[in-house]
Coordinates of C-alpha atoms in Angstrom, one line a residue:
M1 CA -9.1 96.6 -62.5
G2 CA -5.6 97.3 -63.4
H3 CA -4.4 97.8 -60.4
Q4 CA -5.8 94.7 -58.6
K5 CA -4.4 93.2 -61.9
E6 CA -0.6 95.0 -61.3
E7 CA -0.9 93.4 -57.8
L8 CA -2.3 89.8 -58.4
I9 CA 0.2 89.2 -60.4
N10 CA 3.2 91.5 -58.0
E11 CA 2.3 88.8 -55.6
L12 CA 2.1 85.4 -58.1
T13 CA 5.2 86.4 -59.1
E14 CA 6.3 86.2 -55.2
L15 CA 4.1 83.0 -54.8
I16 CA 6.3 81.0 -57.7
D17 CA 9.7 82.6 -56.6
G18 CA 8.6 81.3 -53.5
V19 CA 8.5 77.8 -54.2
S20 CA 11.2 78.1 -57.2
G21 CA 13.4 78.9 -53.9
L22 CA 13.3 76.1 -51.9
P23 CA 15.1 73.4 -51.1
E24 CA 15.1 70.2 -52.5
C25 CA 13.6 67.3 -50.3
R26 CA 14.8 63.9 -48.9
S27 CA 11.7 62.5 -48.1
V28 CA 9.0 60.1 -49.3
S29 CA 7.5 62.6 -51.0
K30 CA 10.2 63.7 -53.0
R31 CA 8.3 62.7 -56.2
M32 CA 5.6 64.4 -55.7
Y33 CA 7.8 67.7 -53.7
S34 CA 9.6 68.0 -57.0
N35 CA 7.2 67.4 -59.5
L36 CA 4.8 70.0 -58.3
V37 CA 8.3 73.0 -57.6
R38 CA 9.1 72.3 -61.2
R39 CA 5.4 72.5 -62.8
V40 CA 4.8 75.4 -61.0
K41 CA 8.4 77.1 -61.7
L42 CA 6.7 77.1 -65.2
L43 CA 4.4 79.1 -64.2
S44 CA 7.2 82.0 -64.4
P45 CA 6.5 82.9 -68.3
L46 CA 2.7 83.7 -68.0
V47 CA 3.3 85.6 -65.0
E48 CA 6.4 87.9 -66.6
D49 CA 4.4 88.5 -69.9
L50 CA 1.8 89.4 -68.2
K51 CA 3.8 92.0 -66.3
D52 CA 5.1 92.8 -69.6
S53 CA 1.4 94.0 -70.6
D54 CA 0.5 96.5 -67.3
G55 CA -1.3 98.8 -69.6
V56 CA -4.0 96.0 -70.8
E57 CA -7.2 96.7 -69.5
V58 CA -8.7 92.6 -67.8
G59 CA -11.8 91.8 -67.0
D60 CA -13.7 90.7 -63.7
D61 CA -12.9 87.4 -65.6
V62 CA -9.0 87.4 -65.8
V63 CA -8.9 88.9 -62.1
H64 CA -11.4 85.6 -61.2
G65 CA -8.8 84.0 -62.5
L66 CA -5.6 84.5 -61.5
E67 CA -7.4 85.2 -58.5
L68 CA -8.0 81.2 -58.0
L69 CA -3.7 80.8 -59.3
R70 CA -2.7 83.0 -56.6
I71 CA -5.2 80.6 -53.7
A72 CA -4.0 77.5 -55.8
I73 CA -0.4 78.6 -55.5
I74 CA -0.6 79.6 -51.6
S75 CA -2.4 75.7 -51.1
G76 CA 1.3 74.3 -53.0
L77 CA 3.5 76.5 -50.6
E78 CA 1.8 75.6 -47.8
L79 CA 2.5 71.9 -48.8
L80 CA 5.6 71.8 -49.9
K81 CA 6.9 74.3 -47.0
S82 CA 5.1 71.5 -44.6
V83 CA 7.0 68.8 -46.8
N84 CA 9.9 69.6 -46.6
E85 CA 9.9 70.1 -43.5
G86 CA 7.7 68.4 -41.5
S87 CA 8.7 64.7 -39.8
K88 CA 9.6 62.8 -42.7
I89 CA 8.7 59.5 -40.3
L90 CA 4.8 60.9 -39.9
Q91 CA 5.2 61.5 -44.1
A92 CA 5.8 58.1 -44.4
L93 CA 3.3 56.5 -41.6
Q94 CA 0.7 59.2 -43.9
I95 CA 2.3 58.7 -47.4
E96 CA -2.0 58.0 -48.8
N97 CA -2.9 61.2 -46.8
I98 CA -0.1 63.2 -48.2
S99 CA -0.1 61.9 -51.8
S100 CA -4.0 63.1 -51.5
R101 CA -3.5 66.3 -50.7
F102 CA -0.5 66.4 -54.1
L103 CA -3.3 65.6 -55.8
N104 CA -5.9 68.2 -54.3
V105 CA -3.0 70.9 -55.0
T106 CA -2.7 69.6 -58.6
E107 CA -6.8 69.7 -59.1
Q108 CA -6.5 73.2 -57.6
I109 CA -3.8 75.0 -60.0
E110 CA -5.0 72.8 -62.8
D111 CA -8.6 74.2 -62.1
A112 CA -7.8 77.9 -62.2
L113 CA -5.1 77.5 -65.0
R114 CA -9.2 76.1 -66.6
H115 CA -10.3 79.4 -65.9
I116 CA -7.8 82.0 -67.4
P117 CA -9.0 83.2 -70.6
Y118 CA -5.9 83.3 -72.6
N119 CA -7.3 85.0 -75.8
K120 CA -7.8 87.9 -73.4
L121 CA -4.8 88.7 -72.1
D122 CA -1.2 90.4 -74.9
L123 CA 0.3 87.1 -74.2
S124 CA 3.5 86.2 -77.1
E125 CA 2.8 82.8 -79.1
E126 CA 5.4 81.5 -77.4
V127 CA 4.6 81.6 -74.0
R128 CA 1.2 80.7 -74.4
E129 CA 2.2 77.2 -76.2
Q130 CA 4.2 76.7 -73.2
I131 CA 1.8 77.2 -70.6
E132 CA -0.9 75.1 -72.5
L133 CA 1.8 72.7 -72.1
V134 CA 1.8 73.3 -68.8
H135 CA -1.6 73.4 -68.7
A136 CA -1.7 69.3 -70.1
Q137 CA 0.6 68.0 -67.9
F138 CA -1.2 69.4 -64.6
K139 CA -4.1 67.7 -66.2
R140 CA -2.6 64.7 -66.8
A141 CA -1.1 64.5 -63.3
I142 CA -4.9 64.9 -62.2
G143 CA -5.9 61.6 -61.0
K144 CA -3.2 60.5 -60.6
M145 CA -1.7 58.4 -57.1
E146 CA 1.9 58.1 -56.4
S147 CA 2.0 54.2 -56.2
P148 CA 3.2 52.7 -53.2
D149 CA 6.1 51.5 -52.1
E150 CA 5.6 48.3 -51.0
Q151 CA 8.8 47.4 -49.1
L152 CA 8.2 50.6 -47.5
E153 CA 5.2 49.7 -46.4
K154 CA 6.1 46.2 -44.9
D155 CA 9.2 48.0 -43.4
L156 CA 6.3 50.3 -41.3
A157 CA 4.4 47.9 -40.4
M158 CA 6.6 44.9 -39.7
A159 CA 8.4 48.1 -37.5
Q160 CA 6.0 48.7 -35.3
R161 CA 4.0 45.3 -35.0
E162 CA 6.8 42.5 -34.1
Q163 CA 8.7 42.6 -30.8
Y164 CA 12.5 42.6 -31.7
P165 CA 12.1 43.5 -35.0
D166 CA 15.5 42.6 -38.0
P167 CA 17.9 45.3 -37.8
M168 CA 17.3 45.8 -41.4
V169 CA 14.1 46.5 -41.2
F170 CA 15.7 49.7 -39.9
K171 CA 18.4 50.3 -41.9
R172 CA 16.5 50.0 -45.0
L173 CA 13.7 53.1 -43.2
S174 CA 17.2 54.8 -42.5
E175 CA 18.1 55.0 -46.0
K176 CA 14.2 55.4 -47.4
L177 CA 13.5 57.6 -45.2
H178 CA 17.4 60.1 -45.4
L179 CA 17.7 59.6 -42.2
R180 CA 21.1 58.1 -41.6
T181 CA 23.2 60.4 -40.2
I182 CA 22.9 62.7 -36.5
N183 CA 22.1 65.4 -38.0
D184 CA 19.6 64.2 -40.0
L185 CA 18.2 62.4 -36.9
K186 CA 18.4 66.4 -34.9
K187 CA 16.4 67.7 -37.0
E188 CA 13.7 65.0 -37.0
S189 CA 13.5 65.3 -34.1
L190 CA 12.8 69.1 -34.0
A191 CA 10.5 68.6 -37.1
I192 CA 8.9 65.8 -34.4
H193 CA 9.3 68.4 -30.7
D194 CA 6.9 71.1 -33.6
M195 CA 4.4 69.4 -34.3
V196 CA 3.5 67.8 -30.6
I197 CA 4.1 71.6 -29.6
S198 CA 2.0 72.9 -32.0
S199 CA -0.3 70.0 -31.3
G200 CA -1.5 71.6 -27.6
G201 CA -1.3 68.9 -26.0
D202 CA -4.3 67.0 -27.9
P203 CA -3.9 63.4 -27.6
E204 CA -2.3 61.7 -31.1
E205 CA -2.0 58.1 -31.2
C206 CA 0.9 58.2 -34.1
F207 CA 3.0 60.4 -31.5
E208 CA 4.2 57.4 -29.9
T209 CA 5.4 55.4 -32.7
I210 CA 7.1 58.7 -34.4
A211 CA 9.4 58.8 -31.3
Y212 CA 9.3 54.7 -30.9
L213 CA 10.7 55.1 -34.5
L214 CA 12.9 57.7 -34.2
R215 CA 14.9 56.7 -31.3
K216 CA 15.8 53.1 -33.4
L217 CA 16.1 54.7 -35.8
K218 CA 18.9 56.6 -34.2
D219 CA 20.5 53.0 -32.6
C220 CA 20.7 52.1 -36.5
A221 CA 22.9 55.1 -37.2
M222 CA 25.4 54.4 -33.6
T223 CA 26.0 51.0 -35.0
E224 CA 26.0 51.7 -39.1
N225 CA 28.5 55.0 -37.9
P226 CA 30.1 53.8 -34.6
E227 CA 32.7 57.1 -34.8
L228 CA 29.2 59.5 -34.1
D229 CA 28.4 57.4 -30.6
A230 CA 32.0 58.7 -30.1
L231 CA 32.0 61.7 -31.0
E232 CA 28.5 61.6 -29.2
G233 CA 30.3 60.9 -26.3
D234 CA 33.0 63.5 -25.9
K235 CA 30.6 64.7 -23.5
S236 CA 33.7 67.3 -22.5
L237 CA 33.4 69.1 -25.7
I238 CA 29.7 69.6 -26.2
K239 CA 28.8 70.9 -22.6
H240 CA 31.9 73.1 -23.9
R241 CA 29.9 74.3 -26.4
S242 CA 27.1 75.0 -23.5
P243 CA 23.9 74.2 -26.1
V244 CA 20.2 76.5 -25.3
I245 CA 18.1 74.8 -24.3
P246 CA 14.7 75.4 -26.4
D247 CA 12.0 77.6 -24.9
D248 CA 8.8 74.5 -25.0
F249 CA 11.9 72.2 -23.4
R250 CA 11.2 74.4 -20.1
C251 CA 9.4 74.3 -18.3
P252 CA 7.0 77.7 -18.0
I253 CA 6.7 77.9 -13.7
S254 CA 10.6 77.3 -13.4
L255 CA 11.7 78.5 -16.4
E256 CA 14.5 75.0 -16.1
L257 CA 14.4 71.8 -18.2
M258 CA 12.4 69.5 -17.4
K259 CA 12.8 65.9 -16.2
D260 CA 8.9 64.7 -16.1
P261 CA 6.6 66.7 -18.0
V262 CA 3.1 66.8 -17.9
I263 CA -0.4 68.4 -19.6
V264 CA -2.7 70.2 -17.9
S265 CA -6.6 70.4 -18.9
T266 CA -5.4 73.6 -21.3
G267 CA -3.1 72.3 -22.9
Q268 CA -0.1 73.6 -21.8
T269 CA 2.5 71.1 -20.1
Y270 CA 4.3 72.3 -16.7
E271 CA 7.4 70.1 -14.1
R272 CA 5.3 67.9 -12.7
S273 CA 7.2 68.8 -9.4
C274 CA 6.4 72.8 -10.1
I275 CA 2.5 72.3 -11.5
Q276 CA 2.3 70.3 -7.7
K277 CA 3.3 72.5 -5.9
W278 CA 1.0 75.2 -7.3
L279 CA -2.0 72.8 -7.0
D280 CA -1.1 72.6 -3.5
A281 CA -1.3 76.2 -2.9
G282 CA -4.9 76.0 -3.1
H283 CA -4.1 77.9 -7.4
K284 CA -7.3 76.8 -9.8
T285 CA -5.7 78.1 -12.8
C286 CA -3.8 77.6 -15.7
P287 CA 0.2 79.7 -14.3
K288 CA 0.6 80.2 -17.8
T289 CA -3.2 81.3 -19.8
Q290 CA -4.3 82.3 -16.3
Q291 CA -7.3 80.2 -17.4
T292 CA -9.6 78.1 -14.9
L293 CA -8.2 74.7 -15.0
L294 CA -12.0 71.9 -15.9
H295 CA -9.8 69.3 -13.6
T296 CA -6.5 69.2 -12.1
A297 CA -5.7 65.6 -13.2
L298 CA -1.9 65.5 -14.6
T299 CA -1.5 64.1 -17.9
P300 CA 2.9 62.8 -18.2
N301 CA 3.5 64.6 -21.8
Y302 CA 5.5 60.5 -23.1
V303 CA 6.7 62.6 -26.3
L304 CA 7.9 65.6 -25.7
K305 CA 9.6 63.5 -21.9
S306 CA 11.2 61.7 -25.6
L307 CA 12.4 64.4 -27.0
I308 CA 13.8 66.4 -24.1
A309 CA 15.6 63.1 -23.6
L310 CA 17.4 62.6 -27.4
W311 CA 17.5 66.6 -27.7
C312 CA 20.0 65.1 -24.2
E313 CA 21.7 63.2 -25.6
S314 CA 22.4 65.1 -28.5
N315 CA 23.8 68.2 -26.5
G316 CA 26.0 66.0 -23.6
V317 CA 23.2 67.1 -21.0
E318 CA 22.7 64.9 -18.2
L319 CA 18.6 65.1 -17.1
P320 CA 18.8 66.0 -12.9
K321 CA 17.8 62.6 -11.6
N322 CA 14.1 62.1 -9.6
Q323 CA 14.7 62.4 -6.1
G324 CA 12.3 61.0 -4.0
T325 CA 9.5 63.6 -1.9
C326 CA 8.5 61.5 0.5
R327 CA 10.4 61.1 3.9
N328 CA 8.7 60.0 7.4
K329 CA 10.4 60.1 10.3
R330 CA 10.8 56.2 11.2
T331 CA 13.7 56.9 9.2
G332 CA 15.9 59.0 11.6
A333 CA 15.4 61.3 8.6
G334 CA 16.3 65.2 9.6
G335 CA 13.0 66.4 8.7
S336 CA 9.9 65.1 7.8
D337 CA 7.2 66.4 4.6
C338 CA 4.6 63.9 6.5
D339 CA 3.3 62.7 9.7
R340 CA 3.0 58.3 9.1
V341 CA 2.5 58.2 12.6
A342 CA -0.5 59.8 12.8
I343 CA -1.2 58.2 9.9
D344 CA -0.7 54.9 10.8
A345 CA -2.6 55.6 13.7
L346 CA -5.8 57.3 11.8
L347 CA -5.7 53.7 8.7
Q348 CA -6.1 51.3 12.1
K349 CA -9.1 53.9 13.1
L350 CA -10.2 52.9 9.8
A351 CA -9.8 49.3 9.8
N352 CA -10.7 48.3 13.1
G353 CA -12.5 51.5 14.4
N354 CA -16.5 51.7 15.0
P355 CA -18.4 53.6 12.1
E356 CA -18.2 57.1 13.6
Q357 CA -14.7 56.5 14.3
Q358 CA -14.2 55.0 10.7
R359 CA -16.2 58.6 8.7
A360 CA -13.5 60.9 11.1
A361 CA -10.4 58.9 9.5
A362 CA -11.9 58.8 6.1
G363 CA -12.4 62.7 6.3
E364 CA -8.9 62.9 8.1
L365 CA -7.5 61.0 5.1
R366 CA -9.2 63.3 2.5
L367 CA -7.7 66.6 3.5
L368 CA -4.4 65.3 4.4
A369 CA -4.3 63.9 0.9
K370 CA -5.7 67.2 -0.8
R371 CA -3.0 69.2 1.2
N372 CA 0.3 67.6 -1.0
A373 CA 2.0 65.2 -2.6
D374 CA 4.4 64.4 -0.2
N375 CA 0.9 63.3 1.9
R376 CA -0.3 61.3 -1.0
V377 CA 2.4 59.0 -1.1
C378 CA 2.8 58.2 2.7
I379 CA -1.1 57.3 2.9
A380 CA -0.9 54.9 -0.2
G381 CA 2.5 53.4 0.8
A382 CA 0.7 53.1 4.0
G383 CA -1.9 50.6 2.6
A384 CA -4.9 53.6 2.9
I385 CA -6.3 52.5 -0.9
P386 CA -7.8 49.2 0.2
L387 CA -9.5 50.2 3.3
L388 CA -10.8 53.2 2.0
V389 CA -12.5 51.0 -1.1
E390 CA -14.5 49.3 1.5
L391 CA -15.6 52.1 3.2
L392 CA -17.3 53.3 -0.4
S393 CA -20.2 50.7 -0.1
S394 CA -21.0 51.9 3.2
S395 CA -24.4 52.9 4.5
D396 CA -23.9 56.1 5.7
S397 CA -23.4 58.7 3.0
R398 CA -21.0 61.3 4.5
T399 CA -18.0 58.3 4.7
Q400 CA -18.8 57.2 1.3
E401 CA -18.3 60.5 0.4
H402 CA -14.9 60.4 2.7
A403 CA -14.1 57.8 0.9
V404 CA -14.2 58.2 -3.0
T405 CA -12.9 61.8 -2.3
A406 CA -9.9 60.8 -0.1
L407 CA -9.5 58.1 -3.2
L408 CA -10.0 60.9 -6.0
N409 CA -7.2 62.8 -3.8
L410 CA -4.8 60.1 -3.7
S411 CA -5.4 59.7 -7.6
I412 CA -3.0 62.7 -7.7
N413 CA -0.6 60.6 -7.7
E414 CA 0.6 58.4 -10.5
G415 CA 1.3 55.9 -8.8
N416 CA -1.5 55.5 -7.1
K417 CA -3.9 54.9 -10.1
G418 CA -2.5 51.3 -10.3
T419 CA -3.1 50.6 -6.3
I420 CA -6.2 52.8 -7.0
V421 CA -7.5 49.8 -8.9
N422 CA -5.6 47.5 -8.0
A423 CA -7.4 47.3 -5.2
G424 CA -10.9 46.6 -7.5
A425 CA -11.8 50.7 -6.9
I426 CA -13.5 50.9 -10.1
P427 CA -16.9 48.9 -9.5
D428 CA -17.0 50.6 -6.5
I429 CA -16.9 54.1 -7.2
V430 CA -19.2 53.7 -10.1
D431 CA -22.1 52.1 -8.3
V432 CA -21.3 55.6 -5.5
L433 CA -21.6 57.3 -8.9
R434 CA -25.1 56.0 -9.7
N435 CA -26.8 55.6 -5.9
G436 CA -24.5 58.1 -3.6
S437 CA -25.1 61.4 -3.0
M438 CA -24.7 64.1 -5.0
E439 CA -21.6 64.9 -3.6
A440 CA -20.7 61.6 -3.9
R441 CA -21.5 61.2 -7.1
E442 CA -19.5 64.3 -8.7
N443 CA -16.2 63.0 -6.8
A444 CA -17.2 59.5 -7.9
A445 CA -17.1 61.2 -11.9
A446 CA -13.9 63.0 -10.4
T447 CA -11.9 60.6 -9.9
L448 CA -12.9 58.2 -13.0
F449 CA -11.6 60.8 -14.6
S450 CA -8.4 61.2 -12.8
L451 CA -8.0 56.9 -13.6
S452 CA -9.0 57.5 -17.2
V453 CA -5.7 58.9 -18.1
V454 CA -4.1 55.1 -17.7
D455 CA -5.6 53.8 -21.1
E456 CA -5.9 50.1 -20.1
N457 CA -8.7 51.6 -16.9
K458 CA -10.9 53.7 -19.9
V459 CA -11.4 50.4 -21.1
A460 CA -11.9 48.4 -17.3
I461 CA -14.6 52.3 -16.3
G462 CA -16.2 52.0 -20.1
A463 CA -16.7 48.2 -19.4
A464 CA -18.1 48.8 -15.6
G465 CA -21.0 50.6 -17.0
A466 CA -19.5 54.5 -15.4
I467 CA -20.8 55.9 -19.1
P468 CA -24.5 55.7 -18.1
A469 CA -24.5 56.5 -14.9
L470 CA -22.2 59.5 -16.1
I471 CA -24.8 60.5 -18.2
D472 CA -27.1 61.0 -16.0
L473 CA -24.8 63.1 -14.2
L474 CA -24.3 65.3 -17.0
C475 CA -28.3 65.4 -17.1
H476 CA -29.1 66.1 -14.2
G477 CA -26.4 66.6 -11.9
T478 CA -25.4 70.2 -10.3
P479 CA -23.0 72.9 -12.4
R480 CA -20.6 71.1 -11.0
G481 CA -21.7 67.2 -11.3
K482 CA -22.4 68.3 -14.7
K483 CA -18.3 69.7 -15.4
D484 CA -17.5 66.6 -13.9
A485 CA -18.8 64.1 -15.8
A486 CA -18.7 66.0 -19.2
T487 CA -15.0 66.1 -18.6
A488 CA -15.0 62.1 -17.1
I489 CA -17.1 60.6 -20.9
F490 CA -14.5 63.2 -22.9
N491 CA -11.2 61.6 -21.4
L492 CA -13.0 57.4 -21.6
S493 CA -14.4 58.1 -24.9
I494 CA -11.0 58.6 -26.6
Y495 CA -11.3 55.1 -26.4
Q496 CA -13.4 53.8 -29.5
G497 CA -15.1 51.0 -27.6
N498 CA -16.3 53.8 -25.4
K499 CA -17.4 55.9 -27.6
V500 CA -19.9 53.2 -28.8
R501 CA -21.4 52.8 -24.9
A502 CA -21.5 56.2 -24.9
V503 CA -23.2 57.1 -28.3
R504 CA -26.4 53.3 -27.5
A505 CA -26.5 54.9 -24.1
G506 CA -28.1 58.2 -25.2
I507 CA -25.5 60.5 -25.3
V508 CA -25.4 62.9 -28.1
P509 CA -29.7 64.3 -27.6
P510 CA -28.4 65.4 -23.9
L511 CA -25.2 67.3 -25.4
V512 CA -27.0 69.0 -28.2
R513 CA -29.8 70.3 -25.6
L514 CA -26.5 71.7 -24.3
L515 CA -24.8 73.0 -27.0
K516 CA -28.2 74.9 -27.9
D517 CA -28.4 76.3 -24.4
P518 CA -25.5 79.1 -24.8
G519 CA -26.8 80.0 -20.9
G520 CA -25.6 76.8 -19.1
G521 CA -22.3 77.2 -19.5
M522 CA -21.1 73.3 -21.2
M523 CA -21.0 74.8 -24.4
D524 CA -17.1 74.4 -24.1
E525 CA -17.3 70.9 -22.6
A526 CA -20.2 69.6 -25.5
L527 CA -18.8 70.8 -28.5
A528 CA -15.7 68.7 -27.3
I529 CA -18.0 65.5 -26.5
L530 CA -19.5 65.7 -30.1
A531 CA -16.6 66.0 -31.9
I532 CA -14.6 63.2 -30.6
L533 CA -18.0 61.0 -31.4
A534 CA -18.4 62.8 -34.3
S535 CA -15.8 60.9 -35.9
H536 CA -17.2 57.4 -35.4
Q537 CA -19.9 56.2 -37.9
E538 CA -22.6 55.9 -35.1
G539 CA -21.8 58.9 -33.6
K540 CA -21.9 61.1 -36.5
A541 CA -25.6 59.8 -37.5
A542 CA -26.7 59.8 -33.8
I543 CA -25.6 63.3 -33.8
A544 CA -27.0 64.3 -37.8
Q545 CA -30.7 63.4 -36.3
S546 CA -29.8 65.9 -33.8
E547 CA -29.8 68.3 -36.8
P548 CA -27.6 70.5 -35.2
L549 CA -26.4 72.3 -38.6
P550 CA -28.1 75.5 -36.7
V551 CA -26.0 75.7 -33.7
L552 CA -22.7 74.0 -35.0
V553 CA -22.8 77.7 -37.9
Q554 CA -23.9 79.7 -35.0
V555 CA -20.4 78.9 -32.9
I556 CA -17.8 78.8 -36.0
R557 CA -19.6 82.2 -36.2
T558 CA -19.5 83.8 -32.7
G559 CA -17.8 81.1 -30.6
S560 CA -14.5 81.1 -29.1
P561 CA -11.7 79.9 -31.4
R562 CA -11.4 76.5 -29.3
N563 CA -15.1 76.2 -29.6
R564 CA -14.8 77.5 -33.5
E565 CA -12.3 74.8 -34.3
N566 CA -14.8 71.8 -32.7
A567 CA -17.7 72.5 -34.2
A568 CA -15.5 73.2 -38.0
A569 CA -14.7 69.5 -37.3
I570 CA -18.4 68.0 -35.9
L571 CA -19.5 69.9 -39.0
W572 CA -16.7 68.5 -41.2
S573 CA -17.8 64.8 -40.0
L574 CA -21.8 65.6 -40.8
C575 CA -21.0 67.2 -44.5
T576 CA -18.5 64.3 -45.4
G577 CA -20.5 62.2 -47.9
D578 CA -24.3 64.0 -47.5
V579 CA -25.1 66.0 -50.0
Q580 CA -28.3 67.6 -47.9
S581 CA -26.5 68.3 -44.9
L582 CA -24.2 70.7 -47.0
K583 CA -26.9 72.1 -48.8
I584 CA -28.4 73.3 -45.5
V585 CA -24.8 74.8 -44.4
R586 CA -25.3 76.4 -47.5
E587 CA -28.4 78.0 -46.7
L588 CA -27.3 78.8 -43.7
G589 CA -24.8 81.3 -45.0
A590 CA -22.1 79.3 -43.6
E591 CA -19.4 79.6 -46.4
E592 CA -18.8 83.8 -45.2
V593 CA -17.4 82.2 -42.0
L594 CA -15.9 79.2 -43.1
K595 CA -13.3 81.4 -45.2
E596 CA -13.1 83.9 -42.7
L597 CA -12.5 80.6 -40.0
S598 CA -9.9 79.2 -43.0
E599 CA -8.2 82.2 -42.4
N600 CA -8.3 83.2 -39.5
G601 CA -8.9 79.9 -36.7
T602 CA -6.7 77.7 -35.3
D603 CA -4.1 75.7 -37.3
R604 CA -7.0 72.4 -36.8
A605 CA -10.1 74.4 -37.7
K606 CA -8.5 76.6 -41.0
R607 CA -7.7 72.0 -41.9
K608 CA -11.3 72.1 -40.5
A609 CA -12.8 75.5 -42.8
G610 CA -11.0 74.7 -45.7
S611 CA -12.6 70.7 -46.3
V612 CA -16.1 71.9 -45.8
L613 CA -15.5 74.2 -48.1
E614 CA -13.9 72.2 -50.7
L615 CA -17.3 69.6 -50.6
L616 CA -19.0 73.1 -50.5
Q617 CA -17.7 73.4 -53.6
R618 CA -18.1 70.6 -55.3
V619 CA -22.2 70.6 -55.0
D620 CA -23.8 72.4 -57.7
P621 CA -26.2 75.2 -56.2
V622 CA -28.9 75.3 -58.7
E623 CA -29.5 71.0 -57.7
S624 CA -32.9 70.3 -56.4

């Protein structure tokens, strides 16, 4: 026991020294940060006195109390570091959440101090009095949320909602957030960059808002301090410094600075042209992770693109200009990556040929569109998309298959997505999804996924009745068809209205069945969709009715890192505000696996597992 006490005291000493050595906070969380640092520092005499009483034997209750204090201060140190190193803009946008986290840490430390039996420790009277005063400070702090800064809230709201906010709004924000100088803004840019990278490419609504506010605050800093602009404008000086490109700004394939970063289905980001060449060569895996790609759609990483642009501005680096990739033989260019004459001939057959010619022409365009990016640009530019949309309603199943698959291949190009939607394709694609051959249905689902990458298309696709048809394919399709349906449903459900549509269309029971069938190969997709649906009240209720708790606990125990993360997220949604679910989870022996996940899982998994454990701690185990 003595050895355990000595280790605990040594670790507590290091933790308190770590808190004491933290720099001053310069963000909207300054008061909460400073209060916590000050109070933790005041615990130092307790630890020093305990260190001086090495020879005194202590019981389990003392060790338990010190262990609770160790865990609480670790939580506090992590919070303080995240506040000090994190985005100041994000903290301002999520100040209530930050305040709640400080309150939670305060409760943890107070609870730990309450569990230490001071009468069993050989403490000097002076130290005991000081610790009692510190304990009283932590007690008083419980229940006191930081008073909201009403002016800050108003300014943030005006900055986001008004088309042309008053410049004074951004001036006040720059003062309040301590983002007045270029150096401040560079640090903020790096903090946001780290946040984007750690998210693994997962979409988060606040990223776009943060990037927008950062740009506006930079403009404000330049307006207030024009000499900074002049300093930045000295490109020759900056170039002479040869700035090192951050690794996360380089494409993993070319190792060059990215100008058009896109995210693949594994969450990795690449330069668009590089990953497109990889895909066009027939590869089905992610070059960096070697995981099989669930789909080949490329999602623009707008936030990373903004951060790269800001970094380039700050360092005098000029991004390479986008080069046109599609040249045709009629322009007299020295070479051609697509044969415009041949494409025009195929389009003539689509428009005026007999059914057999139309079927053959649609089949050839399907293959050409699959082959490379240049063909996709040329085929769309020649006017093929409206003609292919017309063929979606063909009575010939093979022609229909060719048409929908050609549109799928064309939609890989970002510019073609809008053309396809504007040609009125969505209702016809949904009709193919309902009534076509199995191959046509699969490719219709994949096309809808590809189009739904654009946010406004999510609304249109959901409104066109796609979700019930996708659920039917999820239940009765081939293995490939089920995966195509699942990826489409997942992406559509990012939009709140489509979550409701999916739940009301009865998606939850089949998803839970897929979850309970580990041999079916659909567990990853089922968990990902359920994690999105669980964030909505109707989705949460429907999931709870399907009694998924045993299988969720099993996934947390034995699943892959991503599946454990999603299972923990669902579990947290189901257990929040539901004592009965918490009791069932406890009976299933979840506490041990949740503790392990809170230590070894992904960042999101740690947060969710920790939140469920906190809920479990509040439930009285003897309560009937």
